[in-house]
Structure formats: C-alpha cells, structure tokens
PDB file of C-alpha atoms and ligand atoms in Angstrom:
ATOM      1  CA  UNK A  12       0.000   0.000   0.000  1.00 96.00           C
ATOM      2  CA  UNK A  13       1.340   3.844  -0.711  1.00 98.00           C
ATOM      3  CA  UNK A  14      -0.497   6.336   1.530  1.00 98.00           C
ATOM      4  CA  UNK A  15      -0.254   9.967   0.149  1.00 98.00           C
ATOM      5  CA  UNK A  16      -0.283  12.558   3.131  1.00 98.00           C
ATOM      6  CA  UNK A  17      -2.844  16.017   2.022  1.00 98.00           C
ATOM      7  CA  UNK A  18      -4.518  18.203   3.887  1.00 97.00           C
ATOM      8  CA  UNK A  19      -7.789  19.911   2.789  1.00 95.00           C
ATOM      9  CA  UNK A  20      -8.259  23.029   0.930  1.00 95.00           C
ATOM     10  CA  UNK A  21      -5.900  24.388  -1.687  1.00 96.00           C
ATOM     11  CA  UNK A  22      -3.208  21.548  -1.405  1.00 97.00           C
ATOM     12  CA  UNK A  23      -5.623  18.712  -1.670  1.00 97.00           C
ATOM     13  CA  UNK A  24      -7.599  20.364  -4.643  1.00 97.00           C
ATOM     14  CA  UNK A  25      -4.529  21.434  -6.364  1.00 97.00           C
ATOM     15  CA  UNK A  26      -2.690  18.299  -6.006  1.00 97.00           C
ATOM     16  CA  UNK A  27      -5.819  16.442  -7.416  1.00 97.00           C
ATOM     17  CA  UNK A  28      -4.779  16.838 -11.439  1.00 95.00           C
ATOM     18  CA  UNK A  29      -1.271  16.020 -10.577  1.00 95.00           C
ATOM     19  CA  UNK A  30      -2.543  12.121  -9.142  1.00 96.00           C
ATOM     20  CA  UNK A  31      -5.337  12.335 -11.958  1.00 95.00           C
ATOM     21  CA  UNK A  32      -1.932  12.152 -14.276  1.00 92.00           C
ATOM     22  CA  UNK A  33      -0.971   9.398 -12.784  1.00 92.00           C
ATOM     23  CA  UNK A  34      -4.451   7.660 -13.071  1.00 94.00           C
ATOM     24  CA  UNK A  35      -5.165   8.164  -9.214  1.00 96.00           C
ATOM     25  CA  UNK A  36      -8.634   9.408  -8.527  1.00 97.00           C
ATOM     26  CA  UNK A  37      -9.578  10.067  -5.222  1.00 97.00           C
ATOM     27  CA  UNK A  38     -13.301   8.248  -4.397  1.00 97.00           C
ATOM     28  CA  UNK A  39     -14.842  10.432  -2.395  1.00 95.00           C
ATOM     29  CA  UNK A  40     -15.052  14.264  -1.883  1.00 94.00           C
ATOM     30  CA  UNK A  41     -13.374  14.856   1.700  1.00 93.00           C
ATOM     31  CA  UNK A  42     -15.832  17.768   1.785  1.00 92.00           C
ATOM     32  CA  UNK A  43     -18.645  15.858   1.842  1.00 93.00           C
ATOM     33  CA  UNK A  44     -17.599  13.490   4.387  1.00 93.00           C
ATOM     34  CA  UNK A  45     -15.994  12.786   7.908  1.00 94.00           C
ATOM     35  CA  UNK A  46     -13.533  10.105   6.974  1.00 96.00           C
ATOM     36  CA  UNK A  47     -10.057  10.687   7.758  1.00 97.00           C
ATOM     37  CA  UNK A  48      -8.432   7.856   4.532  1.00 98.00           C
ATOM     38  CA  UNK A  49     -10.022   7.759   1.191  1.00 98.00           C
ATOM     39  CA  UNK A  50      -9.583   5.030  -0.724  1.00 98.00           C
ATOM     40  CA  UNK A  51      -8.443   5.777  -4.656  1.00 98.00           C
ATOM     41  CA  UNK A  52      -8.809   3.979  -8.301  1.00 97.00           C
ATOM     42  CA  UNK A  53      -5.783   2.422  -7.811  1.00 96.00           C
ATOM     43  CA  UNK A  54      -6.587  -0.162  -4.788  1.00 96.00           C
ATOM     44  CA  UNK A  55      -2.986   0.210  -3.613  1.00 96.00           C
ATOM     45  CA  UNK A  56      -2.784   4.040  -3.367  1.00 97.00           C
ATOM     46  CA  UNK A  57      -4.882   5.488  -0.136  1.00 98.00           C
ATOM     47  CA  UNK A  58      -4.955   9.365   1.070  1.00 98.00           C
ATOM     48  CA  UNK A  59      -4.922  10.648   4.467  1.00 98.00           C
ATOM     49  CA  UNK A  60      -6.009  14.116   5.334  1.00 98.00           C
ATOM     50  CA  UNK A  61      -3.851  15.447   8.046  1.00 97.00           C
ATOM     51  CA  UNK A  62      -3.458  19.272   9.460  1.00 96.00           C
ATOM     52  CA  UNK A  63      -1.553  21.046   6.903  1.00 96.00           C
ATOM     53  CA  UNK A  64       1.528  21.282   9.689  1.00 95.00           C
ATOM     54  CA  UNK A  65       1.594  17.582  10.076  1.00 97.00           C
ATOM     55  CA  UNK A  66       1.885  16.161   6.519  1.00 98.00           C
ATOM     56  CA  UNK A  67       5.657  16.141   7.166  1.00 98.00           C
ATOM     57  CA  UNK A  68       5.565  14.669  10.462  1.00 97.00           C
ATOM     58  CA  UNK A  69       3.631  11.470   9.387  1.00 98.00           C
ATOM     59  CA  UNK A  70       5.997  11.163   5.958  1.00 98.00           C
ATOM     60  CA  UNK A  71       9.376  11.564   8.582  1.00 97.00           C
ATOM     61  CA  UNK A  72       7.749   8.507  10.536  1.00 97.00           C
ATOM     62  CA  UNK A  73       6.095   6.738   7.903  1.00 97.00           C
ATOM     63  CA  UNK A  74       2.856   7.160   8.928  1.00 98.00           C
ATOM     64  CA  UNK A  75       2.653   8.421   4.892  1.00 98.00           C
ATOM     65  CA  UNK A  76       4.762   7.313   2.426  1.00 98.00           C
ATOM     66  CA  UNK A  77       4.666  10.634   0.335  1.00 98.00           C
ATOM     67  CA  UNK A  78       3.222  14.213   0.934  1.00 98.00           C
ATOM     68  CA  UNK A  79       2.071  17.527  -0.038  1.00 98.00           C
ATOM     69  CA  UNK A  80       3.386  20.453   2.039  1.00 98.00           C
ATOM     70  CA  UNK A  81       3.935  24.162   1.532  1.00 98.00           C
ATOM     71  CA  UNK A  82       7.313  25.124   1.734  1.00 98.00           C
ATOM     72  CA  UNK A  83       6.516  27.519   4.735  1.00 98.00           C
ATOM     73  CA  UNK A  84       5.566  24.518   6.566  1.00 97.00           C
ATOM     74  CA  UNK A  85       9.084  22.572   5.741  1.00 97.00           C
ATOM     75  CA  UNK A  86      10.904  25.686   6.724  1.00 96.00           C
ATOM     76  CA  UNK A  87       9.327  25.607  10.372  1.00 95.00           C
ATOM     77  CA  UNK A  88       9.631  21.824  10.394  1.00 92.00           C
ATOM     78  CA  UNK A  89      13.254  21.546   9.368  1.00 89.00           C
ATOM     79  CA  UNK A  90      12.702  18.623   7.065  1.00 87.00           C
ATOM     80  CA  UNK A  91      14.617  16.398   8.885  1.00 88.00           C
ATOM     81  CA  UNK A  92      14.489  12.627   7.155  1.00 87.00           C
ATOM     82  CA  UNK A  93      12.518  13.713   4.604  1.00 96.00           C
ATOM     83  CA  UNK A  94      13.661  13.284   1.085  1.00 97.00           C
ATOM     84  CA  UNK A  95      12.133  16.330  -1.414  1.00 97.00           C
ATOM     85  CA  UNK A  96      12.161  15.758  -4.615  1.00 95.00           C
ATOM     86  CA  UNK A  97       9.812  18.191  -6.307  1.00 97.00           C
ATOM     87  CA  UNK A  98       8.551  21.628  -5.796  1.00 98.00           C
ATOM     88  CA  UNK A  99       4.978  20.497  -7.502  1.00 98.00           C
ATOM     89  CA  UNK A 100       4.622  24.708  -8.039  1.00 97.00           C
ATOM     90  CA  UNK A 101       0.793  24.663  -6.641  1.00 97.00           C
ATOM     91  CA  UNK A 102      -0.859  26.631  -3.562  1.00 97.00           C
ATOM     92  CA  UNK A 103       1.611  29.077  -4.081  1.00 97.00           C
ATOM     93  CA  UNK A 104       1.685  32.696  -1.950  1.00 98.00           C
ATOM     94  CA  UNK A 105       4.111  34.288   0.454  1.00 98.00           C
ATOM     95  CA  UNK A 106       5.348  34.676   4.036  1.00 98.00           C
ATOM     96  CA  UNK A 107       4.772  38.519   4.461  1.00 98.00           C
ATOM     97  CA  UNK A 108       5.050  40.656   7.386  1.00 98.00           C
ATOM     98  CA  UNK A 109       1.794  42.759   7.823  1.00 98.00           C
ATOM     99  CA  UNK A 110       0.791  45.877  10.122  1.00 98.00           C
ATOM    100  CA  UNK A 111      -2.107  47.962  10.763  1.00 98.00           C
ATOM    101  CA  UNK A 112      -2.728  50.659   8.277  1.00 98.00           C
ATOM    102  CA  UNK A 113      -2.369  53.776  10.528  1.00 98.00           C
ATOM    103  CA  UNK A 114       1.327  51.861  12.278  1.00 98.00           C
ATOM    104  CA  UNK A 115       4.119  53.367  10.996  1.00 98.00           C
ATOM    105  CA  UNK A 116       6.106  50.082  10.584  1.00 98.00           C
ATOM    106  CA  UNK A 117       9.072  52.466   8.414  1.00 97.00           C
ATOM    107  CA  UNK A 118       9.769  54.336  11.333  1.00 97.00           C
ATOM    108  CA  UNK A 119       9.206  51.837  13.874  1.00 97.00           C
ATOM    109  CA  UNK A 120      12.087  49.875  12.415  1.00 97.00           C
ATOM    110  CA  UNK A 121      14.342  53.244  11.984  1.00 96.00           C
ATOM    111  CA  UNK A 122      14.360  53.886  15.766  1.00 95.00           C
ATOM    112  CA  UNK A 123      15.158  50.736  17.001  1.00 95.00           C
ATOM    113  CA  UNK A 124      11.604  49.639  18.317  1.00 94.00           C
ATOM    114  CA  UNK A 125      11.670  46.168  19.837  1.00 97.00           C
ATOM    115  CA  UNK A 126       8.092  45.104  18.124  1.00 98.00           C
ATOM    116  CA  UNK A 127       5.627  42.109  19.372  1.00 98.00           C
ATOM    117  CA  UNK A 128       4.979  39.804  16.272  1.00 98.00           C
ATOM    118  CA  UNK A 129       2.250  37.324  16.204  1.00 98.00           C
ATOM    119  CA  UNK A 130       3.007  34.552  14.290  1.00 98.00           C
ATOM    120  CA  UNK A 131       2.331  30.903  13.735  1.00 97.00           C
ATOM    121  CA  UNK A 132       6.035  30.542  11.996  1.00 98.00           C
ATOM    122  CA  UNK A 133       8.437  31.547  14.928  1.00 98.00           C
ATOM    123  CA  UNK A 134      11.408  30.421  13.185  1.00 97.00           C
ATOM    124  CA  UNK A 135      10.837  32.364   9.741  1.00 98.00           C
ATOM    125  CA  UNK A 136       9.953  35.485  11.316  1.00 98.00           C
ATOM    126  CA  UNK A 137      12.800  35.056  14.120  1.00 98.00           C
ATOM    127  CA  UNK A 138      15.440  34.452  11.006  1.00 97.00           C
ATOM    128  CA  UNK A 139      14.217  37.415   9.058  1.00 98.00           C
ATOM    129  CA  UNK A 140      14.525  39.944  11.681  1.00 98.00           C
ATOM    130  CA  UNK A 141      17.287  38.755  13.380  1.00 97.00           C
ATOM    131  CA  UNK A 142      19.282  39.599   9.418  1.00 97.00           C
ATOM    132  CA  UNK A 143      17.549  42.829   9.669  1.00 96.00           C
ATOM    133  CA  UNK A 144      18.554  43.409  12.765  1.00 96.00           C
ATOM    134  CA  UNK A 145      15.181  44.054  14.162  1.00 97.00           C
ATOM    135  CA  UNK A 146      14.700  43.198  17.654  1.00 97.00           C
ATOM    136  CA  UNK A 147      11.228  41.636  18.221  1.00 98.00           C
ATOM    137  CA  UNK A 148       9.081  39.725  20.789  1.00 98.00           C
ATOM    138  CA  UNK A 149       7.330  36.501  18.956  1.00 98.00           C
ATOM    139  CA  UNK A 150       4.232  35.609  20.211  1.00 98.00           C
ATOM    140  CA  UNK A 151       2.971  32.272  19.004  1.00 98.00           C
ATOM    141  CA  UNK A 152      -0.566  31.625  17.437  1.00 98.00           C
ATOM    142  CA  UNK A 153      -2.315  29.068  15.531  1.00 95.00           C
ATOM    143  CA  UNK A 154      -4.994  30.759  13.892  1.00 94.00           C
ATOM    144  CA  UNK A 155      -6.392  34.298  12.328  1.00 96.00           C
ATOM    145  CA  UNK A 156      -3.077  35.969  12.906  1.00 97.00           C
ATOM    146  CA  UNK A 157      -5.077  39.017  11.371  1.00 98.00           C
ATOM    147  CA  UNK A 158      -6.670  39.834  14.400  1.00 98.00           C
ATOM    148  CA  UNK A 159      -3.053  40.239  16.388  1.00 98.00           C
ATOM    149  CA  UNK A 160      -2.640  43.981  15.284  1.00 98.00           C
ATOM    150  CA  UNK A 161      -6.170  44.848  15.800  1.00 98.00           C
ATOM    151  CA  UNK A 162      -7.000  43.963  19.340  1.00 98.00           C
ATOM    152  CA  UNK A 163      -3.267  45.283  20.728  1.00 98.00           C
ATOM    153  CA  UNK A 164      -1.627  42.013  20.966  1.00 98.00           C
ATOM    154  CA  UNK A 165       0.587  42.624  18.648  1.00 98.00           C
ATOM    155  CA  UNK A 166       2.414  45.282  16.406  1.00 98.00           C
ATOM    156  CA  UNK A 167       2.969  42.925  13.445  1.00 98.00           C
ATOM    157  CA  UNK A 168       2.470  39.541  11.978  1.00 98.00           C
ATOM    158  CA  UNK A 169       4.404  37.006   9.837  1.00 98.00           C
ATOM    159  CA  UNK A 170       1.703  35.561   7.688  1.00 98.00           C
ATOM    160  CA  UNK A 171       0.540  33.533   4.370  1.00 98.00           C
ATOM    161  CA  UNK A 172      -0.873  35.861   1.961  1.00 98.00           C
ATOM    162  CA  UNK A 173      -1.766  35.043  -1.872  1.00 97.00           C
ATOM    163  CA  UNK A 174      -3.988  37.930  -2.732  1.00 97.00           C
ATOM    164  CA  UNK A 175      -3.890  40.319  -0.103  1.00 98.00           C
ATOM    165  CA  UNK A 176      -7.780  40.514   0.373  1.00 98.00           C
ATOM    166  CA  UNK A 177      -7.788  39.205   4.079  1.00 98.00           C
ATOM    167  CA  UNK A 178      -5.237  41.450   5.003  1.00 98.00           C
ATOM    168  CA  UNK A 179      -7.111  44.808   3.323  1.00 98.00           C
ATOM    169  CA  UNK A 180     -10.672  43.476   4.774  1.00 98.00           C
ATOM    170  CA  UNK A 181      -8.725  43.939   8.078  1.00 98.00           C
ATOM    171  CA  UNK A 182      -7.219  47.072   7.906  1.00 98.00           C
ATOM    172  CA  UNK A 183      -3.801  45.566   7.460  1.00 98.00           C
ATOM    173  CA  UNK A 184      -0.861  45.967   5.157  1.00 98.00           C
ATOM    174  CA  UNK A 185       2.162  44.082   3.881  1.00 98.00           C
ATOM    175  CA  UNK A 186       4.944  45.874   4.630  1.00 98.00           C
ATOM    176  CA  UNK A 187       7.688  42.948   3.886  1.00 98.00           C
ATOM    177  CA  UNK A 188       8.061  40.302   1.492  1.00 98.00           C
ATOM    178  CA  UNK A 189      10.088  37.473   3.364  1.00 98.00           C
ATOM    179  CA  UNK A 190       9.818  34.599   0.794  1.00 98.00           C
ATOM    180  CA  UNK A 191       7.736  33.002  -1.896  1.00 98.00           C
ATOM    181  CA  UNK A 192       6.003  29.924  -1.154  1.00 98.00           C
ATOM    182  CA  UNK A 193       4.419  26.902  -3.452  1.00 98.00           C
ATOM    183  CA  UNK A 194       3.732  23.198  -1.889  1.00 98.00           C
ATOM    184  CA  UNK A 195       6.684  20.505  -2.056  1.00 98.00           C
ATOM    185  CA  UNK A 196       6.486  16.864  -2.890  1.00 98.00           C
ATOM    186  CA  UNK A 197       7.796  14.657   0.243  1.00 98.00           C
ATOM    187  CA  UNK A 198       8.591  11.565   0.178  1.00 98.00           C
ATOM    188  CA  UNK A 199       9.690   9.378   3.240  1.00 97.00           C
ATOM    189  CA  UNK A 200      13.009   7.990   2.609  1.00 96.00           C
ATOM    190  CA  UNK A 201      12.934   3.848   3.557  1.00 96.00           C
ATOM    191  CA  UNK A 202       9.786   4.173   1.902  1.00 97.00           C
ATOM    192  CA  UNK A 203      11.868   5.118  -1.241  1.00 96.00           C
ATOM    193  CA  UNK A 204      13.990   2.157  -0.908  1.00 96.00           C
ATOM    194  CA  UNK A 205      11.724  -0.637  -0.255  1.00 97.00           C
ATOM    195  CA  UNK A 206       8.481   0.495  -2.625  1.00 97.00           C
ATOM    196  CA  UNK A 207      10.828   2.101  -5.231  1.00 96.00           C
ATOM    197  CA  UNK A 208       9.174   1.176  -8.666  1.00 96.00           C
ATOM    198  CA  UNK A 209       5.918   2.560  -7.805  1.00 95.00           C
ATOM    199  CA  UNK A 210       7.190   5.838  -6.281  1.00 97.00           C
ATOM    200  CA  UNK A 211       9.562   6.915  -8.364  1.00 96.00           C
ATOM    201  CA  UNK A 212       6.304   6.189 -10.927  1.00 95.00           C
ATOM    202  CA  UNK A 213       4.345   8.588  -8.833  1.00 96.00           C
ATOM    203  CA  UNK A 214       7.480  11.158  -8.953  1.00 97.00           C
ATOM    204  CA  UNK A 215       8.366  11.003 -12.428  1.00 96.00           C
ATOM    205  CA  UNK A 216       4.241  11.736 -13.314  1.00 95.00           C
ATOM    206  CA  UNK A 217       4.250  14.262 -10.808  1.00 96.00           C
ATOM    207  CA  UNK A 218       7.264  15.585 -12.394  1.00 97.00           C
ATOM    208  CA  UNK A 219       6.228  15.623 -15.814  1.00 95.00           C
ATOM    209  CA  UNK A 220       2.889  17.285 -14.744  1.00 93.00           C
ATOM    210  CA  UNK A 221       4.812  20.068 -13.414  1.00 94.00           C
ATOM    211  CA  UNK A 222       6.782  20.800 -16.226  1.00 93.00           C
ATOM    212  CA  UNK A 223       4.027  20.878 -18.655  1.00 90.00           C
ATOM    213  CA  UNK A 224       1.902  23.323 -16.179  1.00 84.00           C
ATOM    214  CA  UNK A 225       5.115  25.541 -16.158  1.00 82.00           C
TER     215      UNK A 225
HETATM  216  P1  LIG B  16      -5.514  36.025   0.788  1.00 58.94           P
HETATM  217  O1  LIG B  16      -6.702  36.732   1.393  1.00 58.94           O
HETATM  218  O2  LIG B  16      -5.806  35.484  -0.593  1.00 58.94           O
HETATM  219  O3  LIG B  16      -4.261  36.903   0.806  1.00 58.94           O
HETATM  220  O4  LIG B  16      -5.202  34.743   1.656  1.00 58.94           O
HETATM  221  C1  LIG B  16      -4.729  34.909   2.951  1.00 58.94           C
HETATM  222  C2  LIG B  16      -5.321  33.884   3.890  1.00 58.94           C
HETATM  223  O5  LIG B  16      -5.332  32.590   3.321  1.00 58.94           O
HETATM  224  C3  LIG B  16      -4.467  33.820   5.150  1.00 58.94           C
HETATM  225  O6  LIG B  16      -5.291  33.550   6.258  1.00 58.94           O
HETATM  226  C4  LIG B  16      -3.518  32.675   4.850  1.00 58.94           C
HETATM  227  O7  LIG B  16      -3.140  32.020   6.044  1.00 58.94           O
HETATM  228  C5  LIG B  16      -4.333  31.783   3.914  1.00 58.94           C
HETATM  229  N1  LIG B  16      -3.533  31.256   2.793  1.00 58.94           N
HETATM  230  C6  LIG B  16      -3.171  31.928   1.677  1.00 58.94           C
HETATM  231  N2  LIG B  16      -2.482  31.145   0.831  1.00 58.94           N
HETATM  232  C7  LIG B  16      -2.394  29.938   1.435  1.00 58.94           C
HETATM  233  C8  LIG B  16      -1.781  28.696   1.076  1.00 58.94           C
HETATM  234  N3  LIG B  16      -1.126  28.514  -0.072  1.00 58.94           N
HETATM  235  N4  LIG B  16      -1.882  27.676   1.953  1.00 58.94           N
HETATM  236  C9  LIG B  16      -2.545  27.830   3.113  1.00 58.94           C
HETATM  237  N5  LIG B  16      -3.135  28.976   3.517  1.00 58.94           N
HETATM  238  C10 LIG B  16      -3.060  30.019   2.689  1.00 58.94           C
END
C-alpha cells in the first residue's frame, strides 16, 4: 500500500490533477464526508487528510509514504528525514510581514523599536529579523493571525498571503516580502527504498505534470 499525506483546501484540490496524471482518482469528496483515509482507483494508493503542519511529520515517521506540504511549513519543520524531490509549483503565496494601516512600521524599524509579532512561523519570522537586525518579541498563534494587530496584541504579523484581500478586509498591510512559497512533494526515505518502482512512478508523473503546467 502507498499512503499519500494532504490536507484539505488548496493543497488537496490542487494536487488532485497532478494524481489524476498518474491515473489516481480520489473516491470520495473529503468535503462531503468525515472520513479521515479515502480510498483511490488504484486499490494500492490510499490518502490521508492530516493538518496542513503535520503532513511532514507522518511522511518523517512513515505514517505516509509521500506528501504535499507548503514550503513555509518545511521551513518551520526543518525537514529532517525527509527526502524532497519536487517543488509540484501549486498553492503558491508568500510569508509577508503585515501591520495595521495607521502603524508606521518604516519608522518603527528606523528607531530601534523592539516590536511584538504574532506569528504561527516563529522560526521564519525570528530568522528574518534577526538579518535585519530588528529586535522583536514573537508571540505564538495558531490561527487568524489578522486579528493580532487589531485587538493590541501585537504590532505585526508574519503571515501567508496570496492575494492580499484578508489582510485589506482587516485594515492591514504588507509591509515585507520574506519569501515566496508553493507546496513541495515529500517523500519518506525507507519508503523510497523498499516500494521504489511505484514511487519513483508517482514522482516522475508528478514531475512531468509540473513541467508541462510551467
Ligand atoms: P488572501 O486573502 O488570498 O491573501 O489569503 C490569505 C489567507 O489565506 C491567510 O489567512 C492565509 O493564512 C491563507 N492562505 C493563503 N495562501 C495559502 C496557502 N497557499 N496555503 C494555506 N493557507 C493560505
């Protein structure tokens, strides 16, 4: 058996066409239902729907074969054990830092202020503004980082953003790039060595999906 590690939303639905190439079809809509593994076309090809942070903790211990994560989520995680062959190019966005419209973030920086950042990626945010030489207090959240700046907690987040409209229906603004994020193929590495014919299959379609989307 090969279990594939997704989670829901934009990775699962964008990493549907690239398994379709490979004549995997998921048979059910995880939408429309409470089950955790789906079963596929292929009778030897299962996928488990996992929170987007742990798809590389269940490929680094086998509990998945192969997975689906964003890049901002290997950066946090470290990768350890975790062989990644592909960036599949899909879900892609950015790690930004945002403020509140009326917070002058320019001059916040020029005088030295030591700023409280909300973030749920500690050790992206503490790498880029330790190179900027920012001093700043991280305070750790899982969820709606948006609403950080606007109750006080913080002064700034570190944040996913794609199109910016979450940020502007909040009264926030980007005021630093940090990287550029798409979703990574990971593949658990004894896996690779003891089911190698039919994952290096999956990688090469995979592969050859992403070069014809590019
Ligand atoms: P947007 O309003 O399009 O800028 O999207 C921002 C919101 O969607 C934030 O809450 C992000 O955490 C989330 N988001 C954006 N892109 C992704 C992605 N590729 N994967 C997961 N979450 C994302």
């Amino acid at each position: 058996m090969i279990t594939l590690a997704l989670s829901k939303g934009r990775i699962f639905d964008e990493t549907l066409p690239l398994l379709a190439a490979a004549g995997i079809e998921v048979l059910e809509d995880p939408e429309k239902s409470r089950k955790l593994i789906f079963a596929t076309t292929q009778p030897d090809v299962q996928v488990v729907l996992v929170r987007a942070s742990d798809v590389p903790t269940y490929v680094q211990y086998g509990g998945a074969d192969l997975g689906v994560t964003g890049k901002d989520t290997l950066l946090e995680h470290g990768g350890d054990g975790l062989f990644q062959p592909l960036d599949l190019q899909i879900a892609k966005c950015r790690v930004s830092v945002a403020v509140r419209n009326d917070f002058d973030y320019a001059q916040a920086v020029k005088r030295g202020a030591r700023l409280r950042v909300a973030t749920k990626y500690p050790l992206i945010a503490r790498e880029f503004f330790a190179r900027k030489g920012v001093h700043v207090d991280l305070i750790k959240l899982y969820g709606s980082m948006e609403l950080a700046p606007l109750t006080g907690l913080a002064d700034a987040i570190v944040d996913l953003v794609s199109t910016g409209n979450t940020l502007r229906a909040n009264h926030l603004q980007e005021v630093e790039h940090i990287i550029d994020i798409s979703s990574h193929l990971v593949v658990n590495q004894a896996a690779l060595k003891l089911k190698q014919k039919r994952l290096r299959h999956i990688i090469d379609v995979f592969a050859a999906g992403v070069a014809k989307n590019s």
